[in-house]
Short mmCIF file of C-alpha atoms and ligand atoms in Angstrom, two decimals:
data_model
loop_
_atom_site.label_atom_id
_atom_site.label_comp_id
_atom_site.label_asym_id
_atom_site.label_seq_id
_atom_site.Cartn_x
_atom_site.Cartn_y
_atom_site.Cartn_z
CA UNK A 515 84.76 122.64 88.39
CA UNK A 516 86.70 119.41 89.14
CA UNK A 517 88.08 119.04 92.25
CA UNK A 518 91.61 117.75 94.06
CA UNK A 519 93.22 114.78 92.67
CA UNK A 520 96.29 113.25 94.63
CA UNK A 521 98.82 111.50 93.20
CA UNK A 522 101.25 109.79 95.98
CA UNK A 523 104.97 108.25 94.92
CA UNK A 524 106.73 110.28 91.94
CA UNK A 525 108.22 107.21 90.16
CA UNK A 526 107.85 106.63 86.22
CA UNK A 527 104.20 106.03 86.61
CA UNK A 528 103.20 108.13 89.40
CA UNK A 529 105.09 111.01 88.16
CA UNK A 530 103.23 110.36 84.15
CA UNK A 531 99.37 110.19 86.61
CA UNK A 532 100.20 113.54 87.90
CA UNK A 533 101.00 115.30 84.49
CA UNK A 534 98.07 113.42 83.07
CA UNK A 535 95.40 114.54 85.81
CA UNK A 536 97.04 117.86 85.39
CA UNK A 537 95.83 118.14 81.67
CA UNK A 538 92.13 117.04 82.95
CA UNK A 539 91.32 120.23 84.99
CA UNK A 540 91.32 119.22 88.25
CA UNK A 541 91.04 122.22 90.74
CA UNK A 542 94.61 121.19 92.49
CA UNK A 543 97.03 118.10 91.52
CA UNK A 544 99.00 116.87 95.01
CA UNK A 545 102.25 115.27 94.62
CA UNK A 546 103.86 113.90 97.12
CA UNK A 547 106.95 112.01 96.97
CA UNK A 548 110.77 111.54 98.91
CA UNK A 549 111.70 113.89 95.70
CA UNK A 550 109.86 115.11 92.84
CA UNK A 551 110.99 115.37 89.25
CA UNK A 552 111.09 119.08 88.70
CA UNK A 553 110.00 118.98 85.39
CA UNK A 554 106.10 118.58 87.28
CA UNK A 555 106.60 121.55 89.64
CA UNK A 556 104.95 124.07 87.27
CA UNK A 557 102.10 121.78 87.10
CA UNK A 558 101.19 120.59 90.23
CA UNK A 559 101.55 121.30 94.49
CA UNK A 560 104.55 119.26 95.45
CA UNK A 561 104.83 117.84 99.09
CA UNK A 562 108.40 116.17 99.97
CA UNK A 563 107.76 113.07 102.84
CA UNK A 564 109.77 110.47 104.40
CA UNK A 565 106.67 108.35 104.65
CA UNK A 566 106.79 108.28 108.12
CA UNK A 567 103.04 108.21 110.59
CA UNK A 568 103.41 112.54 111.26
CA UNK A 569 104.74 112.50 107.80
CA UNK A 570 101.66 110.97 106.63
CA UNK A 571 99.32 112.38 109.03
CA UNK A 572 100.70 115.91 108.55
CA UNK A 573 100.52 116.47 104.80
CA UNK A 574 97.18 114.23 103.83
CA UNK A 575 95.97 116.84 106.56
CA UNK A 576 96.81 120.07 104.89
CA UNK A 577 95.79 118.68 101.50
CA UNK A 578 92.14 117.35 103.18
CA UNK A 579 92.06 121.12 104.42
CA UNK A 580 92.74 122.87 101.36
CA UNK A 581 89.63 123.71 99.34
CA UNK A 582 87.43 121.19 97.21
CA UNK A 583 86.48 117.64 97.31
CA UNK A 584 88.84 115.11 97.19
CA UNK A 585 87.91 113.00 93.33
CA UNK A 586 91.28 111.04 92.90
CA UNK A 587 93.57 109.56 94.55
CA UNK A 588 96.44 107.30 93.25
CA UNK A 589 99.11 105.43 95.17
CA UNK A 590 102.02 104.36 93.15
CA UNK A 591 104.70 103.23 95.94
CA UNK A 592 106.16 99.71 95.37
CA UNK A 593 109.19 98.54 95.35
CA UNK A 594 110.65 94.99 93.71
CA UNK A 595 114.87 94.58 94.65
CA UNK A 596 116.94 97.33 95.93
CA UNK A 597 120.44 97.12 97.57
CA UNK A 598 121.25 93.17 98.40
CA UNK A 599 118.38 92.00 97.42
CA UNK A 600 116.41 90.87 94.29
CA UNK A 601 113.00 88.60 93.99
CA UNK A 602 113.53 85.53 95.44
CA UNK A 603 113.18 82.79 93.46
CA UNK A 604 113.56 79.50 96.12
CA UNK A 605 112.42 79.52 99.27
CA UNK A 606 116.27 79.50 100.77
CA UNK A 607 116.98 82.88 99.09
CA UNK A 608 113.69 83.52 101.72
CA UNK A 609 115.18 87.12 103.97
CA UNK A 610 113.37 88.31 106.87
CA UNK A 611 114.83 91.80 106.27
CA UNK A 612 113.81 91.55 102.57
CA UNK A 613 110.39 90.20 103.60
CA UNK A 614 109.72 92.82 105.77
CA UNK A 615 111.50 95.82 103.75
CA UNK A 616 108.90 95.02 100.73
CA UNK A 617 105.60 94.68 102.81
CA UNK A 618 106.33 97.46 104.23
CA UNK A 619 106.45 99.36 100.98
CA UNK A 620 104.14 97.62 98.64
CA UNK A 621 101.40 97.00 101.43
CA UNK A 622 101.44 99.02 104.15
CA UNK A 623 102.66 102.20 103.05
CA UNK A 624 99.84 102.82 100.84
CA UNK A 625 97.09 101.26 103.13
CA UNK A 626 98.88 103.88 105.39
CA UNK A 627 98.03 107.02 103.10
CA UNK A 628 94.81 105.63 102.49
CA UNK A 629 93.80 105.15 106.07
CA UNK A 630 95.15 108.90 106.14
CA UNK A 631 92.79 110.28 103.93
CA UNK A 632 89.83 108.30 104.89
CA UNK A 633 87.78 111.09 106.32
CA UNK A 634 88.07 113.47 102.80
CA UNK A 635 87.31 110.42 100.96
CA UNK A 636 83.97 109.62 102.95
CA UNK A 637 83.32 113.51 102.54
CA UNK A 638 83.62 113.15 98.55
CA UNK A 639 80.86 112.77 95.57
CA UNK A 640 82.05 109.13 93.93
CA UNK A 641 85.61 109.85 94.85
CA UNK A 642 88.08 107.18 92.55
CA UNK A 643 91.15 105.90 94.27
CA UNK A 644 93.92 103.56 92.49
CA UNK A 645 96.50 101.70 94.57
CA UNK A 646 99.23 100.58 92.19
CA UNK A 647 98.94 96.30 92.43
CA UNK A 648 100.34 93.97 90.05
CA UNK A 649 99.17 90.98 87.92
CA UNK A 650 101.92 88.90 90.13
CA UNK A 651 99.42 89.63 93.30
CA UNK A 652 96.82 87.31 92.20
CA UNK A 653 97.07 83.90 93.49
CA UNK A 654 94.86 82.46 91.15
CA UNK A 655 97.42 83.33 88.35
CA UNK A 656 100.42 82.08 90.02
CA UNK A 657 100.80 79.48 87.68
CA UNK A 658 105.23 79.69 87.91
CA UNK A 659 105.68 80.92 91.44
CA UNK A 660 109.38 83.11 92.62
CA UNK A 661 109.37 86.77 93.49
CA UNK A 662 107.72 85.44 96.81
CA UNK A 663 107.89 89.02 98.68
CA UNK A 664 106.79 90.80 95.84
CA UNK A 665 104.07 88.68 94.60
CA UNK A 666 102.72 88.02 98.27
CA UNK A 667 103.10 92.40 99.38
CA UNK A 668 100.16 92.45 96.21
CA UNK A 669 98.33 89.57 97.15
CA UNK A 670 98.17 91.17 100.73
CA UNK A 671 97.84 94.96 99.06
CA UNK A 672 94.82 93.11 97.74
CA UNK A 673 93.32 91.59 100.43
CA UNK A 674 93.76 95.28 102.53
CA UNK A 675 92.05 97.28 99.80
CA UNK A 676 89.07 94.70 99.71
CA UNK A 677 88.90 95.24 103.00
CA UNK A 678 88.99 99.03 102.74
CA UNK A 679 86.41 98.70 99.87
CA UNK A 680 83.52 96.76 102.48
CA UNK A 681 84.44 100.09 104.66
CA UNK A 682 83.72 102.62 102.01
CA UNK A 683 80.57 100.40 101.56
CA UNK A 684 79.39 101.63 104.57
CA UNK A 685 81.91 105.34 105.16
CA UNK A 686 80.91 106.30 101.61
CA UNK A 687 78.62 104.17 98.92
CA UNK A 688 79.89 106.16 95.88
CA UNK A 689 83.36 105.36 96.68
CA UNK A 690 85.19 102.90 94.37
CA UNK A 691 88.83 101.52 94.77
CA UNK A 692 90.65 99.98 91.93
CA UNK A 693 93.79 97.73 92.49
CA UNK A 694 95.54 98.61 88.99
CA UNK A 695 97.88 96.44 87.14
CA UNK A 696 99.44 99.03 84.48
CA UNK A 697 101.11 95.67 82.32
CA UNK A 698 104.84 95.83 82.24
CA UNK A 699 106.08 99.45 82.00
CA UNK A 700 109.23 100.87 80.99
CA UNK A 701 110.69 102.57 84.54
CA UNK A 702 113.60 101.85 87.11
CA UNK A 703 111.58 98.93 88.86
CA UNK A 704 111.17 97.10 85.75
CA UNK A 705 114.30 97.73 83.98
CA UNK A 706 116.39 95.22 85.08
CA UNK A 707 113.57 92.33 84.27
CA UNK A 708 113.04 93.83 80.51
CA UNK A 709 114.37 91.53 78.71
CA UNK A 710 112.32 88.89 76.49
CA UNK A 711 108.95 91.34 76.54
CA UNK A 712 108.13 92.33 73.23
CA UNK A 713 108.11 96.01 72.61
CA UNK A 714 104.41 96.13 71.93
CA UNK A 715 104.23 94.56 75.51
CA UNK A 716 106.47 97.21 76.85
CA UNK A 717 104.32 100.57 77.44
CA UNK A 718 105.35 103.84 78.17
CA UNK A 719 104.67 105.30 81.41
CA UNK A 720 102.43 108.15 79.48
CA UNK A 721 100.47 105.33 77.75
CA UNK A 722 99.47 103.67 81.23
CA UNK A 723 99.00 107.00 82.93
CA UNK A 724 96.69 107.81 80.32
CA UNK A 725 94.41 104.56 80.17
CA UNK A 726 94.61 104.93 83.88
CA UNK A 727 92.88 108.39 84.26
CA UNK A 728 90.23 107.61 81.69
CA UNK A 729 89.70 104.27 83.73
CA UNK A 730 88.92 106.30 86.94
CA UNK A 731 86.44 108.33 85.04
CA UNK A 732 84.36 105.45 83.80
CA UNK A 733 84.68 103.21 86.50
CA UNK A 734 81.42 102.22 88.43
CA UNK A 735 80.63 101.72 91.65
CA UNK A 736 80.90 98.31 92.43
CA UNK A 737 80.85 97.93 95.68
CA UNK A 738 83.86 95.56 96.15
CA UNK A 739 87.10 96.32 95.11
CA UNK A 740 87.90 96.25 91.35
CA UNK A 741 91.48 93.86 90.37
CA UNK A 742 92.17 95.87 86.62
CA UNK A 743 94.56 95.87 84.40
CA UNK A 744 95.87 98.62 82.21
CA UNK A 745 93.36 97.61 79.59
CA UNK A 746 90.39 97.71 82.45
CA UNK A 747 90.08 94.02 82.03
CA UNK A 748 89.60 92.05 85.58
CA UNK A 749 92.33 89.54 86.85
CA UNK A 750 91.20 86.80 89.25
CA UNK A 751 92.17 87.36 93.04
N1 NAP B 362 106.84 99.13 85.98
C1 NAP B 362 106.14 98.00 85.88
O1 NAP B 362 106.32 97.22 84.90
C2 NAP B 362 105.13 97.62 86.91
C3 NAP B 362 104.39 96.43 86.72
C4 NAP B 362 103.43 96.08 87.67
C5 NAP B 362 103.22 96.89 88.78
N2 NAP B 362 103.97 98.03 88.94
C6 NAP B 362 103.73 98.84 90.14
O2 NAP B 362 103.60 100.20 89.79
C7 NAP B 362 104.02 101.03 90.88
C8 NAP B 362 104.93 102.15 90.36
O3 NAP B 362 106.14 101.57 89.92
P1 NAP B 362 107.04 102.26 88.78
O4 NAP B 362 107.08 101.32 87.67
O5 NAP B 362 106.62 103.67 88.56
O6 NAP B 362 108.45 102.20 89.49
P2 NAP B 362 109.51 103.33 89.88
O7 NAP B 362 109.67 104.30 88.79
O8 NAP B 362 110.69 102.58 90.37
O9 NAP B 362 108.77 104.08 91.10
C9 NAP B 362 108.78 103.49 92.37
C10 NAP B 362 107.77 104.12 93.28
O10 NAP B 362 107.88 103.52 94.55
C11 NAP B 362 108.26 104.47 95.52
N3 NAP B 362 109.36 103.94 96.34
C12 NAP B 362 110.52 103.36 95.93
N4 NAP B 362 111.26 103.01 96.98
C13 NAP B 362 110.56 103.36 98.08
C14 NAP B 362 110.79 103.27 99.47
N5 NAP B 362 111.93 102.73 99.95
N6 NAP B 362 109.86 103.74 100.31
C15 NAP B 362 108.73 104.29 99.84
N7 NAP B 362 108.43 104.42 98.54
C16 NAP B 362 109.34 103.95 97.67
C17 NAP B 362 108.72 105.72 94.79
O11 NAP B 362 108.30 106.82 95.57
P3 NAP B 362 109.11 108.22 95.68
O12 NAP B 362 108.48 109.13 94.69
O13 NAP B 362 108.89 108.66 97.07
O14 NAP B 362 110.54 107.91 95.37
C18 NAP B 362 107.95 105.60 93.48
O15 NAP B 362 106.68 106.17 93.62
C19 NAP B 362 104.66 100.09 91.91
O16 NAP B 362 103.72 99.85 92.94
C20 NAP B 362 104.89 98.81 91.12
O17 NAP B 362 104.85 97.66 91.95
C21 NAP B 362 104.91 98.41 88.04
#
């Protein structure tokens, strides 16, 4: 019997994880999100949070407590423009508000729920966890620079989950943590920057969520943290 898999952030892709760890027989699927879709609710335990610390501490509690090991764990929050802001593109379009709004989504929200969890996740038997990154995060690949806040929350998301990763070398050696790039997917946060990708290069959230799930099963432990894309190819830090 498989155990508890945790899916955190309902958006296009976290919402697709959750119905696709629900079709892999996990004992209990977690959702937690500021709303969930309701067409999940028959499939999974849905936990409503306004991200904040008792928020966190609260429900990543009750789900350690519930029965069974904790085998999965994705984190999906991110965040790219929103009201009054979009990527920046020269360093005078540079907001401190902006700056700080998107670090503290991309990066330290899900180091947050993470951090939260850490004492299931030393408990577990080769538990897989996935924090949703980006391709844009690697500095190495920043060949055209822009979207400063958004590229530099995944270089930092990065550098946090390595970090994490030397922990679980020594909290849990059968741990292994994944920084996923899921290639550019058709949902809200990509919508607006569509245009010009091919529609081969355009996947579905279903197709990512898929690759993603069968990725965590195969996985190995590495001992460092893994930078993969959809197609479980590395990308340079
Ligand atoms: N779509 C792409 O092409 C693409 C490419 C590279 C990387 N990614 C990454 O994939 C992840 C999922 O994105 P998506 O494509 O599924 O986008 P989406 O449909 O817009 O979902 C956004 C996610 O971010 C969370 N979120 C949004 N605003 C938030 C806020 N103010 N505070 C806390 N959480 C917030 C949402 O959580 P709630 O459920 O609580 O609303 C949701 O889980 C992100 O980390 C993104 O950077 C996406």
């Amino acid at each position: 019997m498989k155990g508890k898999a945790v899916v955190v952030g309902a958006g296009g892709i976290g919402t697709a994880v959750a119905s696709a760890l629900a079709d892999q027989g996990y004992s209990e699927v977690h959702v937690v999100s500021r709303g969930v879709e309701t067409h999940l609710l028959s499939k999974v335990c849905t936990w409503c949070s306004d991200y904040s610390d008792p928020s966190i501490e609260s429900i990543a509690r009750a789900i350690s407590e519930r029965p069974g090991t904790l085998e999965r764990l994705v984190i999906t929050n991110g965040i790219l423009q929103g009201d009054g802001y979009r990527p920046e593109r020269a360093l005078r379009q540079l907001s401190r508000a902006t700056m700080a709004q998107i670090f503290d989504v991309n990066t330290i929200l899900p180091m947050l729920w993470l951090g939260a969890f850490h004492e299931a996740l030393r408990q577990a038997d080769k538990p897989r966890m996935a924090v949703l990154s980006a391709r844009v995060g690697s500095i190495e690949d920043n060949h055209l620079g822009g979207w400063y806040s958004y590229r530099a929350s995944k270089a930092a998301l990065n550098m946090m989950l390595q970090c994490a990763s030397v922990e679980f070398g020594r909290l849990n050696k059968s741990a292994q943590l994944v920084a996923f790039h899921p290639g550019t997917v058709d949902t809200t946060l990509s919508k607006p920057f569509q245009r010009g990708v091919p529609e081969s290069k355009l996947f579905t959230p279903n197709f990512v969520a898929k690759r993603l799930v069968a990725l965590l099963d195969d996985v190995p432990t590495a001992e460092r943290l893994l930078y993969l894309d959809w197609d479980g190819k590395p990308i340079p830090f």
